[in-house]
Structures are given as structure tokens and as C-alpha cells.
mmCIF file of C-alpha atoms in Angstrom:
data_model
loop_
_atom_site.group_PDB
_atom_site.id
_atom_site.type_symbol
_atom_site.label_atom_id
_atom_site.label_comp_id
_atom_site.label_asym_id
_atom_site.label_seq_id
_atom_site.Cartn_x
_atom_site.Cartn_y
_atom_site.Cartn_z
ATOM 1 C CA MET A 1 -237.071 104.925 -98.307
ATOM 2 C CA LYS A 2 -236.558 103.942 -94.721
ATOM 3 C CA GLY A 3 -239.248 101.241 -94.971
ATOM 4 C CA LEU A 4 -237.681 99.854 -98.934
ATOM 5 C CA PHE A 5 -236.090 96.622 -98.022
ATOM 6 C CA LYS A 6 -233.816 95.854 -101.661
ATOM 7 C CA TYR A 7 -231.779 93.426 -100.372
ATOM 8 C CA LEU A 8 -233.713 91.534 -97.958
ATOM 9 C CA SER A 9 -236.988 89.374 -97.562
ATOM 10 C CA PRO A 10 -239.396 90.059 -95.607
ATOM 11 C CA PHE A 11 -239.603 88.964 -91.748
ATOM 12 C CA ALA A 12 -241.664 87.324 -89.831
ATOM 13 C CA PRO A 13 -244.336 89.520 -88.796
ATOM 14 C CA ASP A 14 -246.771 89.276 -85.073
ATOM 15 C CA GLN A 15 -249.294 87.660 -85.941
ATOM 16 C CA SER A 16 -246.713 84.483 -86.832
ATOM 17 C CA GLY A 17 -245.015 85.067 -82.927
ATOM 18 C CA ALA A 18 -248.546 84.380 -82.233
ATOM 19 C CA VAL A 19 -248.731 81.874 -82.787
ATOM 20 C CA SER A 20 -245.686 79.928 -82.183
ATOM 21 C CA VAL A 21 -246.733 81.082 -78.244
ATOM 22 C CA LEU A 22 -249.744 79.929 -78.392
ATOM 23 C CA TYR A 23 -248.770 76.645 -81.008
ATOM 24 C CA GLU A 24 -248.352 74.065 -78.436
ATOM 25 C CA LEU A 25 -250.998 75.327 -75.548
ATOM 26 C CA GLY A 26 -253.395 73.076 -76.806
ATOM 27 C CA GLY A 27 -256.226 75.936 -78.140
ATOM 28 C CA ILE A 28 -258.145 76.825 -81.186
ATOM 29 C CA ILE A 29 -256.360 79.682 -83.773
ATOM 30 C CA ILE A 30 -258.045 81.285 -86.484
ATOM 31 C CA VAL A 31 -256.185 83.752 -87.823
ATOM 32 C CA THR A 32 -258.808 86.202 -89.412
ATOM 33 C CA ASP A 33 -257.395 86.947 -92.839
ATOM 34 C CA ALA A 34 -258.759 85.566 -95.742
ATOM 35 C CA GLY A 35 -256.799 82.321 -96.629
ATOM 36 C CA GLY A 36 -252.044 84.154 -96.769
ATOM 37 C CA CYS A 37 -251.705 85.257 -93.974
ATOM 38 C CA THR A 38 -251.971 81.491 -92.435
ATOM 39 C CA GLY A 39 -250.326 80.199 -95.140
ATOM 40 C CA ASN A 40 -247.468 82.247 -94.739
ATOM 41 C CA ILE A 41 -247.740 80.805 -90.823
ATOM 42 C CA CYS A 42 -247.448 77.812 -91.464
ATOM 43 C CA GLY A 43 -245.122 77.458 -94.398
ATOM 44 C CA PHE A 44 -243.032 79.639 -94.033
ATOM 45 C CA ASP A 45 -242.588 80.673 -90.174
ATOM 46 C CA GLU A 46 -243.500 77.565 -88.209
ATOM 47 C CA PRO A 47 -241.180 74.841 -88.672
ATOM 48 C CA ARG A 48 -243.405 73.078 -85.913
ATOM 49 C CA TRP A 49 -246.245 72.623 -88.780
ATOM 50 C CA PHE A 50 -244.737 69.931 -90.450
ATOM 51 C CA THR A 51 -243.814 67.828 -87.390
ATOM 52 C CA LYS A 52 -246.862 68.524 -84.561
ATOM 53 C CA SER A 53 -250.033 68.934 -84.919
ATOM 54 C CA SER A 54 -252.316 72.077 -83.993
ATOM 55 C CA ALA A 55 -255.589 73.313 -84.295
ATOM 56 C CA ILE A 56 -255.403 76.483 -87.151
ATOM 57 C CA TYR A 57 -257.238 77.770 -88.756
ATOM 58 C CA SER A 58 -257.763 80.273 -90.839
ATOM 59 C CA ALA A 59 -261.228 81.948 -91.027
ATOM 60 C CA GLY A 60 -261.293 83.227 -94.310
ATOM 61 C CA LEU A 61 -262.936 86.268 -95.099
ATOM 62 C CA ARG A 62 -264.182 87.276 -98.364
ATOM 63 C CA ASP A 63 -264.428 90.430 -99.061
ATOM 64 C CA MET A 64 -267.720 91.361 -98.656
ATOM 65 C CA ASP A 65 -266.981 89.002 -95.740
ATOM 66 C CA ALA A 66 -264.604 92.074 -94.495
ATOM 67 C CA ILE A 67 -266.523 94.851 -95.720
ATOM 68 C CA LEU A 68 -269.496 94.665 -93.479
ATOM 69 C CA GLY A 69 -268.058 93.166 -90.781
ATOM 70 C CA ARG A 70 -270.162 89.393 -90.779
ATOM 71 C CA ASP A 71 -269.223 88.736 -86.995
ATOM 72 C CA GLU A 72 -271.403 86.077 -87.453
ATOM 73 C CA LYS A 73 -270.083 83.860 -90.224
ATOM 74 C CA LEU A 74 -266.873 83.469 -88.441
ATOM 75 C CA ILE A 75 -268.666 82.214 -85.033
ATOM 76 C CA GLU A 76 -270.625 80.410 -86.133
ATOM 77 C CA LYS A 77 -267.258 78.592 -88.272
ATOM 78 C CA LEU A 78 -265.917 79.013 -85.327
ATOM 79 C CA GLY A 79 -269.369 75.856 -83.901
ATOM 80 C CA GLY A 80 -267.127 72.967 -86.714
ATOM 81 C CA ALA A 81 -264.134 73.589 -84.504
ATOM 82 C CA VAL A 82 -265.283 73.115 -81.340
ATOM 83 C CA GLU A 83 -266.415 69.756 -82.806
ATOM 84 C CA THR A 84 -263.575 68.283 -83.303
ATOM 85 C CA THR A 85 -261.171 70.032 -81.352
ATOM 86 C CA ASP A 86 -261.149 69.229 -77.176
ATOM 87 C CA ALA A 87 -259.663 72.988 -77.214
ATOM 88 C CA ASN A 88 -258.239 74.666 -73.681
ATOM 89 C CA PHE A 89 -258.935 78.393 -75.203
ATOM 90 C CA ILE A 90 -259.979 79.681 -78.579
ATOM 91 C CA ALA A 91 -257.684 82.674 -79.749
ATOM 92 C CA LEU A 92 -257.999 85.226 -82.746
ATOM 93 C CA ILE A 93 -254.977 86.422 -83.862
ATOM 94 C CA GLY A 94 -254.963 90.088 -86.046
ATOM 95 C CA THR A 95 -254.193 90.410 -89.967
ATOM 96 C CA PRO A 96 -253.878 93.958 -91.836
ATOM 97 C CA VAL A 97 -258.075 93.679 -93.191
ATOM 98 C CA PRO A 98 -259.388 93.918 -89.381
ATOM 99 C CA ALA A 99 -257.075 96.429 -88.890
ATOM 100 C CA VAL A 100 -257.974 98.092 -91.166
ATOM 101 C CA ILE A 101 -261.723 97.854 -90.485
ATOM 102 C CA ALA A 102 -261.799 97.669 -86.507
ATOM 103 C CA THR A 103 -262.538 94.868 -85.914
ATOM 104 C CA ASP A 104 -264.291 94.702 -82.322
ATOM 105 C CA TYR A 105 -262.690 91.372 -81.587
ATOM 106 C CA LYS A 106 -263.366 92.085 -77.610
ATOM 107 C CA ALA A 107 -267.400 91.253 -78.624
ATOM 108 C CA ILE A 108 -266.594 88.429 -81.291
ATOM 109 C CA CYS A 109 -264.758 86.864 -78.232
ATOM 110 C CA ALA A 110 -267.379 87.425 -75.689
ATOM 111 C CA LEU A 111 -270.323 85.715 -78.337
ATOM 112 C CA SER A 112 -267.810 83.018 -78.771
ATOM 113 C CA GLU A 113 -267.958 82.019 -75.171
ATOM 114 C CA LYS A 114 -271.435 82.845 -74.697
ATOM 115 C CA GLU A 115 -272.070 80.893 -77.839
ATOM 116 C CA TYR A 116 -269.656 77.604 -77.152
ATOM 117 C CA GLY A 117 -268.676 78.440 -73.116
ATOM 118 C CA ILE A 118 -264.500 78.418 -73.797
ATOM 119 C CA PRO A 119 -262.849 81.066 -73.333
ATOM 120 C CA THR A 120 -261.742 83.050 -75.992
ATOM 121 C CA ILE A 121 -259.154 85.988 -76.252
ATOM 122 C CA TYR A 122 -257.923 87.997 -79.279
ATOM 123 C CA ILE A 123 -253.810 88.471 -79.902
ATOM 124 C CA GLU A 124 -253.836 92.769 -81.764
ATOM 125 C CA THR A 125 -251.008 91.901 -84.290
ATOM 126 C CA TYR A 126 -251.873 93.828 -87.515
ATOM 127 C CA GLY A 127 -249.329 92.407 -89.308
ATOM 128 C CA ILE A 128 -246.816 95.204 -89.966
ATOM 129 C CA ASP A 129 -245.121 94.642 -86.637
ATOM 130 C CA THR A 130 -242.583 92.252 -86.080
ATOM 131 C CA TYR A 131 -243.061 88.988 -84.950
ATOM 132 C CA GLU A 132 -241.568 89.432 -81.192
ATOM 133 C CA GLN A 133 -244.431 91.651 -81.052
ATOM 134 C CA GLY A 134 -247.037 89.505 -81.420
ATOM 135 C CA GLN A 135 -244.929 86.945 -78.312
ATOM 136 C CA ILE A 136 -245.304 88.985 -76.670
ATOM 137 C CA LYS A 137 -249.123 89.944 -77.239
ATOM 138 C CA ALA A 138 -249.612 87.105 -76.311
ATOM 139 C CA TYR A 139 -247.588 85.929 -73.869
ATOM 140 C CA LYS A 140 -249.808 88.366 -72.381
ATOM 141 C CA ALA A 141 -253.459 87.194 -72.681
ATOM 142 C CA ILE A 142 -252.426 83.783 -71.875
ATOM 143 C CA LEU A 143 -251.051 85.415 -68.422
ATOM 144 C CA ASN A 144 -254.263 87.054 -67.710
ATOM 145 C CA LEU A 145 -256.550 85.070 -69.238
ATOM 146 C CA LEU A 146 -255.442 82.523 -66.214
ATOM 147 C CA GLU A 147 -255.325 85.100 -63.948
ATOM 148 C CA LYS A 148 -258.533 85.451 -64.359
ATOM 149 C CA GLY A 149 -259.674 81.762 -64.219
ATOM 150 C CA LYS A 150 -257.356 82.273 -60.406
ATOM 151 C CA LEU A 151 -259.005 84.754 -59.509
ATOM 152 C CA GLU A 152 -262.428 83.368 -59.995
ATOM 153 C CA ILE A 153 -261.306 79.978 -57.608
ATOM 154 C CA ARG A 154 -260.167 81.932 -55.437
ATOM 155 C CA ASN A 155 -262.624 84.774 -54.201
ATOM 156 C CA GLY A 156 -265.235 81.824 -55.167
ATOM 157 C CA SER A 157 -267.562 84.445 -57.310
ATOM 158 C CA GLU A 158 -269.133 81.739 -60.500
ATOM 159 C CA LEU A 159 -266.905 80.092 -62.883
ATOM 160 C CA THR A 160 -266.406 82.120 -66.426
ATOM 161 C CA PRO A 161 -264.695 80.359 -68.856
ATOM 162 C CA ALA A 162 -261.676 81.561 -67.894
ATOM 163 C CA GLY A 163 -262.664 79.710 -64.211
ATOM 164 C CA LYS A 164 -263.780 76.446 -65.492
ATOM 165 C CA LEU A 165 -260.137 76.001 -68.115
ATOM 166 C CA VAL A 166 -257.728 76.068 -64.810
ATOM 167 C CA GLU A 167 -260.085 74.264 -62.786
ATOM 168 C CA LYS A 168 -259.129 71.591 -65.878
ATOM 169 C CA LEU A 169 -256.347 72.563 -65.537
ATOM 170 C CA GLU A 170 -255.388 72.317 -62.529
ATOM 171 C CA GLN A 171 -256.060 68.359 -62.721
ATOM 172 C CA LYS A 172 -253.163 67.848 -65.707
ATOM 173 C CA ARG A 173 -251.031 70.363 -63.735
ATOM 174 C CA PRO A 174 -247.483 68.910 -63.485
ATOM 175 C CA SER A 175 -244.932 69.462 -59.791
ATOM 176 C CA VAL A 176 -244.252 73.223 -59.543
ATOM 177 C CA PRO A 177 -240.660 73.432 -61.507
ATOM 178 C CA GLU A 178 -236.926 75.438 -60.173
ATOM 179 C CA VAL A 179 -236.461 77.192 -63.475
ATOM 180 C CA GLY A 180 -238.753 78.483 -66.450
ATOM 181 C CA ILE A 181 -238.000 79.266 -69.355
ATOM 182 C CA TRP A 182 -239.708 82.037 -71.262
ATOM 183 C CA GLY A 183 -238.946 83.248 -74.945
ATOM 184 C CA ALA A 184 -237.818 80.218 -76.430
ATOM 185 C CA THR A 185 -239.965 79.389 -79.986
ATOM 186 C CA PRO A 186 -238.386 78.694 -83.394
ATOM 187 C CA LEU A 187 -237.825 81.626 -84.604
ATOM 188 C CA ASP A 188 -235.709 82.745 -81.862
ATOM 189 C CA LEU A 189 -233.327 79.580 -81.486
ATOM 190 C CA PRO A 190 -231.025 77.673 -83.079
ATOM 191 C CA ALA A 191 -232.710 74.184 -83.943
ATOM 192 C CA MET A 192 -235.764 72.683 -83.437
ATOM 193 C CA ASP A 193 -234.417 71.197 -80.861
ATOM 194 C CA SER A 194 -232.223 73.621 -79.098
ATOM 195 C CA VAL A 195 -235.369 73.821 -75.730
ATOM 196 C CA ASP A 196 -234.749 70.693 -74.969
ATOM 197 C CA MET A 197 -230.647 71.079 -75.238
ATOM 198 C CA LEU A 198 -231.478 73.990 -73.642
ATOM 199 C CA ARG A 199 -233.151 72.026 -70.159
ATOM 200 C CA GLU A 200 -230.360 69.756 -70.200
ATOM 201 C CA ARG A 201 -227.324 72.287 -69.816
ATOM 202 C CA LEU A 202 -229.927 73.595 -67.089
ATOM 203 C CA LEU A 203 -230.078 70.332 -65.392
ATOM 204 C CA ALA A 204 -226.391 70.126 -66.211
ATOM 205 C CA SER A 205 -225.681 73.498 -64.056
ATOM 206 C CA GLY A 206 -226.915 71.935 -61.348
ATOM 207 C CA HIS A 207 -230.476 73.077 -60.723
ATOM 208 C CA LYS A 208 -233.458 70.405 -60.389
ATOM 209 C CA SER A 209 -236.267 71.139 -62.598
ATOM 210 C CA VAL A 210 -236.287 72.436 -64.857
ATOM 211 C CA ALA A 211 -239.670 74.085 -67.657
ATOM 212 C CA CYS A 212 -240.558 75.971 -70.787
ATOM 213 C CA PHE A 213 -243.772 78.298 -70.716
ATOM 214 C CA GLY A 214 -244.278 77.641 -74.528
ATOM 215 C CA MET A 215 -241.736 75.603 -76.942
ATOM 216 C CA GLY A 216 -241.559 72.578 -75.246
ATOM 217 C CA GLY A 217 -244.629 73.137 -72.902
ATOM 218 C CA GLY A 218 -248.688 72.056 -72.701
ATOM 219 C CA LEU A 219 -250.464 75.279 -71.140
ATOM 220 C CA PRO A 220 -250.905 73.425 -67.689
ATOM 221 C CA GLU A 221 -246.656 74.387 -67.239
ATOM 222 C CA PHE A 222 -248.114 78.142 -67.219
ATOM 223 C CA LEU A 223 -250.355 77.358 -63.978
ATOM 224 C CA ASN A 224 -246.783 77.533 -61.679
ATOM 225 C CA ALA A 225 -245.406 80.156 -64.328
ATOM 226 C CA ASP A 226 -245.982 82.016 -60.756
ATOM 227 C CA SER A 227 -243.880 80.304 -58.530
ATOM 228 C CA THR A 228 -240.910 78.879 -60.049
ATOM 229 C CA SER A 229 -237.241 80.546 -58.489
ATOM 230 C CA LEU A 230 -235.817 81.431 -60.961
ATOM 231 C CA ASN A 231 -237.334 82.423 -64.789
ATOM 232 C CA TYR A 232 -234.221 82.074 -67.788
ATOM 233 C CA VAL A 233 -235.053 84.088 -70.492
ATOM 234 C CA VAL A 234 -233.514 83.967 -74.062
ATOM 235 C CA SER A 235 -235.286 86.212 -75.763
ATOM 236 C CA PRO A 236 -236.708 89.264 -75.566
ATOM 237 C CA SER A 237 -239.981 88.677 -75.766
ATOM 238 C CA GLY A 238 -239.642 86.240 -72.609
ATOM 239 C CA LEU A 239 -239.085 90.218 -71.063
ATOM 240 C CA VAL A 240 -242.112 91.652 -70.433
ATOM 241 C CA PRO A 241 -243.421 88.629 -68.743
ATOM 242 C CA ALA A 242 -240.109 87.215 -66.559
ATOM 243 C CA ARG A 243 -240.265 91.227 -65.288
ATOM 244 C CA ALA A 244 -244.049 90.850 -64.593
ATOM 245 C CA LEU A 245 -243.692 87.875 -62.879
ATOM 246 C CA GLU A 246 -240.713 89.396 -61.013
ATOM 247 C CA LYS A 247 -242.572 92.453 -60.168
ATOM 248 C CA LYS A 248 -245.625 90.575 -58.289
ATOM 249 C CA TYR A 249 -243.987 88.088 -57.324
ATOM 250 C CA GLY A 250 -240.056 88.393 -56.640
ATOM 251 C CA ILE A 251 -239.057 86.215 -59.197
ATOM 252 C CA PRO A 252 -235.640 86.689 -60.277
ATOM 253 C CA TYR A 253 -234.742 86.322 -63.934
ATOM 254 C CA LYS A 254 -231.484 85.652 -65.664
ATOM 255 C CA THR A 255 -231.809 86.376 -69.525
ATOM 256 C CA GLY A 256 -228.470 84.503 -71.953
ATOM 257 C CA PHE A 257 -228.945 81.462 -73.722
ATOM 258 C CA VAL A 258 -226.534 78.321 -71.642
ATOM 259 C CA LEU A 259 -223.983 77.028 -73.822
ATOM 260 C CA ASP A 260 -222.199 73.972 -73.567
ATOM 261 C CA LYS A 261 -219.271 75.686 -72.968
ATOM 262 C CA GLN A 262 -216.664 73.001 -72.115
ATOM 263 C CA PRO A 263 -216.787 70.816 -74.968
ATOM 264 C CA ILE A 264 -216.116 74.227 -77.094
ATOM 265 C CA VAL A 265 -213.283 75.229 -74.542
ATOM 266 C CA VAL A 266 -212.022 71.829 -75.236
ATOM 267 C CA GLN A 267 -212.719 72.225 -78.929
ATOM 268 C CA ALA A 268 -211.305 74.935 -79.646
ATOM 269 C CA ALA A 269 -207.683 74.004 -77.480
ATOM 270 C CA ASP A 270 -208.051 71.109 -80.751
ATOM 271 C CA MET A 271 -207.676 73.005 -83.173
ATOM 272 C CA THR A 272 -205.388 75.898 -85.238
ATOM 273 C CA PHE A 273 -206.393 78.487 -84.430
ATOM 274 C CA GLY A 274 -207.001 80.493 -88.009
ATOM 275 C CA LEU A 275 -208.599 84.464 -88.360
ATOM 276 C CA MET A 276 -210.008 84.627 -85.513
ATOM 277 C CA GLU A 277 -206.628 85.920 -83.657
ATOM 278 C CA GLN A 278 -206.198 86.804 -86.684
ATOM 279 C CA LEU A 279 -207.576 89.871 -85.852
ATOM 280 C CA TYR A 280 -206.534 91.910 -82.551
ATOM 281 C CA GLY A 281 -208.263 95.177 -82.872
ATOM 282 C CA ILE A 282 -209.721 94.900 -85.139
ATOM 283 C CA LYS A 283 -214.449 95.257 -84.899
ATOM 284 C CA MET A 284 -216.911 93.492 -85.396
ATOM 285 C CA LEU A 285 -220.506 93.087 -85.817
ATOM 286 C CA ILE A 286 -222.754 89.905 -83.783
ATOM 287 C CA VAL A 287 -227.057 90.268 -85.831
ATOM 288 C CA HIS A 288 -229.293 87.718 -84.511
ATOM 289 C CA GLN A 289 -232.333 88.651 -81.831
ATOM 290 C CA GLN A 290 -230.671 90.333 -78.920
ATOM 291 C CA VAL A 291 -230.397 87.577 -75.993
ATOM 292 C CA PHE A 292 -229.095 84.417 -78.524
ATOM 293 C CA ALA A 293 -226.807 88.083 -79.887
ATOM 294 C CA ASN A 294 -224.685 89.332 -76.692
ATOM 295 C CA ALA A 295 -224.703 85.208 -75.985
ATOM 296 C CA ILE A 296 -222.631 84.357 -79.301
ATOM 297 C CA ARG A 297 -220.518 87.379 -78.062
ATOM 298 C CA ASP A 298 -219.961 85.785 -75.054
ATOM 299 C CA LEU A 299 -218.739 82.930 -76.837
ATOM 300 C CA ILE A 300 -216.183 84.759 -78.201
ATOM 301 C CA LEU A 301 -215.516 86.336 -75.339
ATOM 302 C CA MET A 302 -214.332 83.595 -73.877
ATOM 303 C CA LEU A 303 -212.896 82.708 -76.682
ATOM 304 C CA HIS A 304 -210.431 85.648 -77.188
ATOM 305 C CA PRO A 305 -210.306 87.670 -74.335
ATOM 306 C CA SER A 306 -208.028 89.604 -76.057
ATOM 307 C CA LEU A 307 -210.221 91.526 -78.938
ATOM 308 C CA GLY A 308 -212.017 93.767 -76.078
ATOM 309 C CA ASP A 309 -215.226 95.711 -76.155
ATOM 310 C CA GLY A 310 -215.148 95.851 -80.189
ATOM 311 C CA LEU A 311 -217.879 93.550 -80.162
ATOM 312 C CA HIS A 312 -221.099 95.131 -80.701
ATOM 313 C CA VAL A 313 -224.416 94.176 -81.613
ATOM 314 C CA ALA A 314 -227.691 95.423 -83.402
ATOM 315 C CA SER A 315 -230.949 93.727 -84.678
ATOM 316 C CA PHE A 316 -233.157 94.266 -86.578
ATOM 317 C CA PHE A 317 -236.075 93.128 -84.062
ATOM 318 C CA GLU A 318 -236.520 94.771 -80.416
ATOM 319 C CA MET A 319 -233.336 95.942 -78.430
ATOM 320 C CA ASP A 320 -233.618 96.242 -74.490
ATOM 321 C CA GLU A 321 -232.124 99.266 -73.142
ATOM 322 C CA GLU A 322 -230.844 97.580 -70.240
ATOM 323 C CA LEU A 323 -229.552 94.384 -72.487
ATOM 324 C CA MET A 324 -227.601 96.905 -74.559
ATOM 325 C CA GLN A 325 -223.572 96.953 -74.018
ATOM 326 C CA GLU A 326 -222.143 100.992 -75.603
ATOM 327 C CA ASN A 327 -222.316 101.161 -79.311
ATOM 328 C CA ASP A 328 -224.631 99.166 -79.326
ATOM 329 C CA PHE A 329 -227.662 99.747 -82.050
ATOM 330 C CA ARG A 330 -231.443 98.405 -83.624
ATOM 331 C CA ALA A 331 -231.610 98.690 -87.085
ATOM 332 C CA GLU A 332 -234.909 100.332 -87.805
ATOM 333 C CA SER A 333 -234.241 99.574 -91.885
ATOM 334 C CA GLU A 334 -231.835 97.987 -94.280
ATOM 335 C CA GLU A 335 -230.946 101.591 -95.689
ATOM 336 C CA GLU A 336 -229.476 102.040 -92.574
ATOM 337 C CA PHE A 337 -228.392 99.368 -90.850
ATOM 338 C CA ILE A 338 -225.959 98.863 -94.523
ATOM 339 C CA LYS A 339 -225.308 102.805 -93.351
ATOM 340 C CA GLU A 340 -223.919 101.680 -89.676
ATOM 341 C CA VAL A 341 -222.231 98.838 -91.163
ATOM 342 C CA LYS A 342 -219.914 101.098 -93.281
ATOM 343 C CA SER A 343 -219.598 104.235 -91.416
ATOM 344 C CA ARG A 344 -218.107 102.438 -88.048
ATOM 345 C CA GLY A 345 -215.969 100.104 -89.928
ATOM 346 C CA TYR A 346 -216.670 96.599 -88.963
ATOM 347 C CA ALA A 347 -214.353 94.008 -90.024
ATOM 348 C CA LEU A 348 -216.132 90.767 -89.582
ATOM 349 C CA VAL A 349 -220.592 90.867 -89.158
ATOM 350 C CA PHE A 350 -221.963 87.537 -87.739
ATOM 351 C CA CYS A 351 -225.688 88.119 -89.005
ATOM 352 C CA ASP A 352 -228.156 85.318 -91.373
ATOM 353 C CA PRO A 353 -226.741 84.755 -94.584
ATOM 354 C CA VAL A 354 -229.707 86.465 -96.232
ATOM 355 C CA ILE A 355 -228.436 90.177 -94.159
ATOM 356 C CA GLN A 356 -225.205 89.157 -96.251
ATOM 357 C CA ARG A 357 -227.524 90.558 -99.203
ATOM 358 C CA ALA A 358 -227.190 93.933 -97.974
ATOM 359 C CA LEU A 359 -223.781 93.817 -97.118
ATOM 360 C CA LYS A 360 -221.261 92.020 -100.508
ATOM 361 C CA ASP A 361 -220.017 95.876 -100.616
ATOM 362 C CA SER A 362 -219.669 96.459 -97.613
ATOM 363 C CA GLY A 363 -215.246 94.705 -96.789
ATOM 364 C CA ALA A 364 -216.938 93.361 -94.190
ATOM 365 C CA GLY A 365 -215.624 89.229 -93.915
ATOM 366 C CA LEU A 366 -219.258 88.164 -93.306
ATOM 367 C CA ILE A 367 -219.902 84.338 -91.291
ATOM 368 C CA ASN A 368 -223.370 82.810 -91.277
ATOM 369 C CA LEU A 369 -225.486 83.630 -88.111
ATOM 370 C CA PRO A 370 -228.888 81.831 -88.891
ATOM 371 C CA HIS A 371 -231.539 83.517 -87.528
ATOM 372 C CA TYR A 372 -235.609 81.272 -88.871
ATOM 373 C CA ALA A 373 -237.433 84.520 -88.708
ATOM 374 C CA VAL A 374 -235.380 86.660 -91.209
ATOM 375 C CA SER A 375 -234.613 83.186 -93.936
ATOM 376 C CA GLY A 376 -237.100 80.444 -91.888
ATOM 377 C CA SER A 377 -235.841 76.786 -93.323
ATOM 378 C CA MET A 378 -233.578 77.828 -95.737
ATOM 379 C CA TYR A 379 -230.026 78.127 -93.964
ATOM 380 C CA ALA A 380 -231.349 76.053 -90.326
ATOM 381 C CA GLU A 381 -229.738 73.380 -89.350
ATOM 382 C CA ASP A 382 -231.853 70.137 -87.820
ATOM 383 C CA MET A 383 -229.673 70.024 -84.369
ATOM 384 C CA ASP A 384 -228.789 72.662 -81.821
ATOM 385 C CA SER A 385 -225.264 70.865 -81.673
ATOM 386 C CA PHE A 386 -224.894 71.806 -85.879
ATOM 387 C CA TYR A 387 -225.779 75.034 -85.420
ATOM 388 C CA PHE A 388 -223.265 75.454 -82.630
ATOM 389 C CA ARG A 389 -220.140 73.604 -84.357
ATOM 390 C CA ASP A 390 -220.856 75.122 -87.239
ATOM 391 C CA LEU A 391 -220.835 78.865 -84.540
ATOM 392 C CA VAL A 392 -217.465 77.443 -83.153
ATOM 393 C CA GLY A 393 -215.362 76.151 -86.794
ATOM 394 C CA ASN A 394 -215.864 80.140 -87.194
ATOM 395 C CA ILE A 395 -214.891 82.105 -83.869
ATOM 396 C CA ILE A 396 -211.787 79.654 -83.132
#
């Protein structure tokens, strides 16, 4: 039974991923649900909800609204949000109900723009895909919106709400950064301050200026997306915009997770080597989002080069073929994941504590590697440095 999860809790869905990208961009975010999906997003999948405000609303669909497709009621409700928010845009986030009844998002967006003069986009999420799929769609929607506005201005054509938005944002446009970070959201990063630490590490490595497109940055930063010298991708969802920008504007990109390796090496040198030094020739598995898991693999090999190619990466989320090494795999189901771990004979598995529940009978040693998209705040660290302190303690 491929879809049956006996041990794992539901992962963050695509609608949560879409919101994680849009959260700090100054838009009105409308989750087209009856209230439950919005509650899950704000209460469980979006830690910024408790520390940083964002205009997120539920469409409040009732049964008959959904059945009869009363789009005019949604447009009417939007008016209240527009009156109280100086919004850059309106974004409609899909959920299972509008997916089932085939809601015409394009028509609603057109009606909204006509009524309120604010650019309106839709993220056609379904509530059944995993979070990174929603992130990818959100990045595409924002970049397409701004590209449309820029094109109108360049061509001197009559400005639609998209063109007027770009005009407005130009007044707040920051200087062009040397490096842009893509794919940084709370669902992908070790802690809430991780994006700040990424900036600091990139600056310390010699880059002159760094901007994050999403978490820790606003919509005006996106105007510079076509002008950076380098893009740095920290999760699989960031690959899509980075590759599109490389193809169109020739901006190269790197993948990885910048770590302050010098303190890690010093810390390792000051401590007695334990379990890992005894594991030459064994197999280990690292389970997280792919880019971060690859970075952990590189860190372990930096400290223990003798482990060679016995380190593999797996994920329940997007696995890009170009970033995969031999024996890496994507788990399509809980059952498949358990079977792979047992059949391959992994001696150690780095994974979220929730995933560890599925591996109690696998015979593998289990090491904590929390992933917010899997376990939310249950095992989340307050600071990036705490996360890596605990991790390094387990791998030296």
C-alpha cells in the first residue's frame, strides 16, 4: 500500500511550500479553503507566523460556496483585505477543494485585478504534493509577474497592474547584490537564523554583497534577480529559478549549504574521536532535503575521508538527478524507504526523529537530523549554531 504511512506523520504539503516563498514579499495571501488548510499552514508549517506578520487569509469556503462555485463571494471578501493592507500583489493558493471542483483561478485573477487594480496571481497547488512543489510554483509565479511588468515598461505599452507594481517597486529597489540565495525557507533550513548565517558565511568567503530571494528579503530584491553575478542554491526548489536565470541571462549557480568549516574542524580536533572512527567500511544514509543532505555528506567526508563512498543520500522530497551520486535514492513511500534501509544494510541513518520511528526494527543506529518539513517545531533548534553543534557532536 504505497500511500499508507504507519509511522510517519504527514509532510508539509505544497500549499505550505508556496506560502513559505511568498510570506515576506508583502502580498495578500489567500488560501482557498474552508479554514483548515490555513490553520495547518500558520499553526504548524510556518514558524514565522509567531514572530513576523504576513497578510494570510482563509477564503472561508462553505460547502455551498464550493459546490456552486461562488467566485463573486471570494472577490467581495478580497475587498476587506485590500482596504486594510498596502499589498504588492494578491496570491491565491490552491487546496484540495478548488482542485476537485476545477476552480477557474485565471478568471478569478482577472476579476480581482479589474476590481482592485492589484496584480493577482495563483499558485495551483493541490494539497497532496509535497512542499517543494509549491515552492517551485510560487517562484515561477513571482518571477513571471515581475517579468511581465518589466516588459510592459520596456515596450512603453499601457501598464497593467503588473507594470504599475514594477514602477512602485523600482522606488525601493536595493543595489544589485553579487550573490543571490535561492531556496531558503524555514521548511528547508536548520533554524530561523540560518539565512542570516548563510549571508555571513558567504560574505566571509570573499563575496561583496549577498541577497536572499524570499526568506529574509522582500519583493524589491526580486527586481535584481536577473543581474547577480552568482546564484547560490540551498534547496531543490531553488534549482528551478537558478537554472532559468542561467539559461536566460547566463548567471551561473552553485548548490550547497555554506558551513563555517574552520570552527567545525577545530571542534573536532579538540574532542576525542568516538563512534565514527570505528565505522570504516560501513554504510551510512543521510535523509533530509537533497541539497542539505549533500552538504552533510561533504562535512562528514571532510572530517572522515576514510569513509569513502559508503555515504548515501535519500529524501522523501525532490531529488535532482544532477545532484545525485551512485546509490542515492528518493523514497516514494514509507514501505519502500524501510525496505531500502534494511536491504542495503545501513549501519547508521541520519534522519528526523519522526522518520526514526519507521526504522526501529531496521538494525541501524539512528542519529537526529531534524527537518522542519517533516516534524515542524517538535525538534526544531532556536539557532543555526545549536543545530550544527549537536550534529558535529554526533559525527566526530
